[in-house]
């Protein structure tokens, strides 16, 4: 008790300027909030110089590598109004993106001139609770020695040369850019709009804001995030009876339309699912809720956007302007390290036939995040002999797609077996030769019961069924 009184007495003796310096040196907004809650004097000192203190604490937390700027962009990212809304309230998504990126974003400066403590808390919480854990998981996945020879070399390099601030900031920036894209376009099914050219326009409006190697960095993020959620999803899809009856694919990867839908839900949901890799089947089942939710699909999300940009950015008739525009685009953030740009230029065909933004066969390079590392890190890998830093820069593996572990025939057999259990009232977990965990007792309603239920619903709504309506529904 006496120590507390002495502390309070000491605060009263401390000049306000020094208290403000102490508050401004705190590592993140949570510490700042905790501090100003402990003392009215600290709170009043904070209020006298609020903007300077909040800005300083955010820089302490995010660094000066442009991460704060892109975290702020993500915080401010409001999607366009969906076209299902009244016509007078519709917003042109292209114009929305142009306005969104239209502010002065030179250097690493923030967009805001004033910060609220609530905004600072929110932006830091998303960073600390979502972005940083995903960044850590990316580093771990990229350097998994079981993945490929380069990943093994990267693992060795990280042991002798810990990850640098520039590398962590670069990865975080790429994660924020993915989150920006999904907040702007996550509710679009871009593939359904490709017939009228909107897919191209939507892709171009976003992607032309970035240098080619920054687009490739986002391709690495796309593949990484898909690899984080696919094992959990595939495990449930392989064993759940309801999903088997619905023929849910259990051989998915990042490009699969179901995985792309999951990615469109955002980084927070992705991390929640990714963490289930270390849990049991029951926890995965509880989150994905297969008995009540058949997986949605999005064939035109991030993977499609990158693929389309790569396809159309070729030096061919009618596309030279796009090719030149992308190849000469300024970086969204001026990275002082040449590593990412160097690796991108080396990966491009020497004849200039492609910008190598998202080549199908480059999945093995994206797996170890080839455009995310500092030049010194790449030199480490070159000294180990696992990569080359001079042309010709050729793949270390045969140019093939990422291999599949399950054939279509194996999936068909599994689906038929589980569908048979489903119609007999079985639910829950199943494996070939093991029905010990099947939950029994769920009986499907007969056709007559379905008809009566439908008529009752219509009666309660005050409607009459149309002739032949029930028959069509039950056909």
XYZ file of N, CA and C in Angstrom, residues 14-109:
288
model
N 6.555 14.398 -11.199
C 7.145 14.256 -12.530
C 6.606 15.327 -13.475
N 7.472 16.012 -14.206
C 6.998 17.016 -15.170
C 6.075 16.384 -16.216
N 5.082 17.146 -16.642
C 4.118 16.642 -17.621
C 4.820 16.238 -18.915
N 5.813 17.009 -19.327
C 6.514 16.699 -20.573
C 7.167 15.323 -20.517
N 7.724 14.982 -19.348
C 8.358 13.674 -19.203
C 7.313 12.561 -19.222
N 6.169 12.797 -18.581
C 5.090 11.803 -18.618
C 4.629 11.563 -20.054
N 4.545 12.632 -20.817
C 4.132 12.494 -22.213
C 5.169 11.716 -23.023
N 6.437 11.944 -22.737
C 7.485 11.184 -23.418
C 7.403 9.701 -23.066
N 7.108 9.429 -21.803
C 6.974 8.031 -21.371
C 5.808 7.369 -22.095
N 4.671 8.066 -22.155
C 3.501 7.508 -22.844
C 3.793 7.300 -24.327
N 4.500 8.238 -24.941
C 4.799 8.139 -26.373
C 5.781 7.013 -26.684
N 6.493 6.531 -25.670
C 7.474 5.464 -25.894
C 6.891 4.069 -25.690
N 5.616 3.981 -25.319
C 5.001 2.671 -25.091
C 4.916 1.890 -26.401
N 4.965 0.546 -26.328
C 5.112 -0.263 -27.548
C 3.852 -0.412 -28.381
N 2.668 -0.252 -27.787
C 1.436 -0.449 -28.558
C 0.249 0.162 -27.813
N -0.889 0.359 -28.503
C -2.037 1.054 -27.903
C -2.594 0.390 -26.656
N -2.510 -0.918 -26.547
C -3.045 -1.577 -25.360
C -2.301 -1.126 -24.111
N -0.985 -1.009 -24.221
C -0.191 -0.516 -23.086
C -0.546 0.927 -22.767
N -0.792 1.712 -23.807
C -1.165 3.110 -23.602
C -2.489 3.217 -22.853
N -3.474 2.443 -23.261
C -4.775 2.470 -22.596
C -4.638 2.032 -21.144
N -3.866 0.976 -20.914
C -3.665 0.506 -19.536
C -3.013 1.579 -18.679
N -2.049 2.297 -19.254
C -1.326 3.316 -18.491
C -2.232 4.478 -18.107
N -2.987 5.006 -19.053
C -3.789 6.198 -18.752
C -4.997 5.865 -17.881
N -5.316 4.578 -17.773
C -6.391 4.174 -16.866
C -5.933 4.135 -15.408
N -4.634 4.084 -15.192
C -4.122 3.926 -13.828
C -4.063 5.237 -13.063
N -4.062 6.345 -13.780
C -3.849 7.622 -13.093
C -4.535 8.750 -13.853
N -5.233 9.589 -13.113
C -5.854 10.759 -13.738
C -4.785 11.698 -14.287
N -3.652 11.787 -13.597
C -2.573 12.650 -14.071
C -2.045 12.165 -15.420
N -1.861 10.847 -15.566
C -1.415 10.306 -16.848
C -2.455 10.551 -17.937
N -3.713 10.421 -17.559
C -4.773 10.647 -18.544
C -4.769 12.101 -19.018
N -4.659 13.044 -18.077
C -4.640 14.456 -18.450
C -3.392 14.795 -19.263
N -2.271 14.183 -18.917
C -1.044 14.390 -19.700
C -1.229 13.881 -21.123
N -1.885 12.745 -21.242
C -2.173 12.174 -22.561
C -3.069 13.107 -23.376
N -4.130 13.626 -22.777
C -5.091 14.459 -23.502
C -4.460 15.762 -23.991
N -3.448 16.251 -23.273
C -2.799 17.496 -23.684
C -2.000 17.335 -24.977
N -1.549 16.123 -25.255
C -0.713 15.881 -26.445
C -1.162 14.584 -27.123
N -2.457 14.422 -27.253
C -3.054 13.143 -27.656
C -2.570 12.660 -29.016
N -2.624 13.512 -30.033
C -2.295 13.073 -31.386
C -0.835 12.647 -31.514
N 0.046 13.415 -30.906
C 1.468 13.055 -30.963
C 1.720 11.720 -30.270
N 1.100 11.516 -29.124
C 1.327 10.281 -28.366
C 0.783 9.077 -29.125
N -0.450 9.170 -29.644
C -1.025 8.036 -30.376
C -0.193 7.717 -31.607
N 0.192 8.747 -32.373
C 0.994 8.519 -33.578
C 2.332 7.876 -33.242
N 2.958 8.332 -32.166
C 4.254 7.768 -31.764
C 4.116 6.306 -31.365
N 3.068 5.988 -30.607
C 2.858 4.607 -30.170
C 2.590 3.704 -31.373
N 1.843 4.186 -32.347
C 1.570 3.381 -33.539
C 2.846 3.131 -34.341
N 3.707 4.130 -34.420
C 4.987 3.928 -35.106
C 5.846 2.930 -34.338
N 5.813 3.008 -33.007
C 6.543 2.018 -32.206
C 6.056 0.610 -32.516
N 4.761 0.484 -32.746
C 4.149 -0.823 -32.976
C 4.369 -1.320 -34.395
N 4.160 -0.451 -35.385
C 4.175 -0.867 -36.790
C 5.511 -0.633 -37.481
N 6.377 0.188 -36.898
C 7.629 0.497 -37.553
C 7.448 1.574 -38.606
N 8.491 1.809 -39.366
C 8.474 2.851 -40.396
C 8.524 2.262 -41.794
N 8.212 0.975 -41.922
C 8.318 0.304 -43.213
C 7.045 0.269 -44.024
N 6.171 1.245 -43.852
C 4.967 1.318 -44.663
C 3.826 0.445 -44.198
N 4.034 -0.349 -43.154
C 2.978 -1.259 -42.695
C 1.806 -0.472 -42.123
N 2.095 0.592 -41.371
C 1.016 1.378 -40.773
C 0.127 1.989 -41.844
N 0.732 2.485 -42.898
C -0.055 3.072 -43.981
C -1.022 2.054 -44.566
N -0.564 0.833 -44.786
C -1.418 -0.170 -45.415
C -2.395 -0.780 -44.413
N -2.012 -0.794 -43.142
C -2.972 -1.195 -42.116
C -4.103 -0.179 -42.026
N -3.763 1.087 -42.167
C -4.769 2.144 -42.134
C -5.678 2.068 -43.358
N -5.108 1.808 -44.517
C -5.910 1.604 -45.723
C -6.909 0.475 -45.516
N -6.443 -0.599 -44.907
C -7.324 -1.740 -44.661
C -8.437 -1.369 -43.692
N -8.101 -0.613 -42.663
C -9.110 -0.168 -41.704
C -10.179 0.673 -42.388
N -9.772 1.492 -43.354
C -10.697 2.398 -44.037
C -11.404 1.754 -45.221
N -11.056 0.520 -45.529
C -11.537 -0.102 -46.764
C -13.016 -0.448 -46.641
N -13.847 0.258 -47.391
C -15.283 0.010 -47.408
C -15.661 -0.517 -48.776
N -16.294 -1.678 -48.842
C -16.619 -2.239 -50.156
C -17.693 -1.438 -50.868
N -17.740 -1.518 -52.202
C -18.813 -0.880 -52.960
C -20.167 -1.484 -52.605
N -21.232 -0.765 -52.911
C -22.579 -1.263 -52.655
C -22.889 -2.369 -53.654
N -23.332 -3.548 -53.207
C -23.657 -4.631 -54.147
C -24.738 -4.212 -55.132
N -24.707 -4.787 -56.303
C -25.642 -4.411 -57.354
C -27.050 -4.912 -57.101
N -27.258 -5.689 -56.057
C -28.612 -6.108 -55.710
C -29.356 -4.997 -54.986
N -28.648 -3.951 -54.560
C -29.289 -2.831 -53.895
C -30.014 -1.960 -54.918
N -30.893 -1.054 -54.457
C -31.590 -0.170 -55.398
C -30.616 0.565 -56.305
N -31.030 0.776 -57.559
C -30.132 1.348 -58.550
C -29.566 2.701 -58.114
N -30.397 3.518 -57.436
C -29.924 4.839 -57.067
C -28.822 4.796 -56.016
N -28.691 3.656 -55.304
C -27.664 3.553 -54.267
C -26.428 2.805 -54.738
N -26.409 2.381 -56.003
C -25.283 1.609 -56.500
C -24.050 2.501 -56.663
N -22.903 1.901 -56.433
C -21.634 2.598 -56.582
C -20.790 1.847 -57.594
N -20.206 2.571 -58.512
C -19.330 1.949 -59.497
C -18.092 1.415 -58.778
N -17.868 0.095 -58.796
C -16.725 -0.451 -58.047
C -15.388 0.051 -58.555
N -15.304 0.344 -59.858
C -14.048 0.870 -60.393
C -13.768 2.246 -59.795
N -14.785 3.094 -59.797
C -14.623 4.433 -59.227
C -14.317 4.360 -57.740
N -14.919 3.374 -57.068
C -14.679 3.214 -55.632
C -13.207 2.927 -55.364
N -12.619 2.039 -56.150
C -11.206 1.709 -55.958
C -10.327 2.908 -56.273
N -10.667 3.623 -57.347
C -9.874 4.787 -57.715
C -9.892 5.834 -56.604
N -11.063 6.067 -56.020
C -11.145 7.028 -54.920
C -10.396 6.517 -53.693
N -10.502 5.217 -53.469
C -9.878 4.614 -52.295
C -8.370 4.803 -52.314
N -7.776 4.613 -53.502
C -6.331 4.758 -53.629
C -5.926 6.166 -54.057
N -6.891 7.060 -54.136
C -6.603 8.370 -54.694
C -5.900 9.327 -53.754
N -5.877 9.023 -52.463
C -5.243 9.936 -51.506
C -3.730 9.958 -51.701
N -3.119 10.981 -51.174
C -1.664 11.108 -51.252
C -1.025 10.059 -50.355
N -0.361 9.094 -50.985
C 0.211 7.987 -50.215
C 1.719 7.891 -50.417
N 2.346 9.010 -50.652
C 3.779 8.980 -50.876
C 4.512 8.560 -49.606
N 5.613 7.848 -49.807
C 6.431 7.427 -48.677
C 5.683 6.532 -47.724
N 5.989 6.634 -46.453
C 5.357 5.776 -45.454
C 4.398 6.562 -44.572
N 3.979 7.738 -45.038
C 3.125 8.587 -44.211
C 1.727 8.005 -44.099
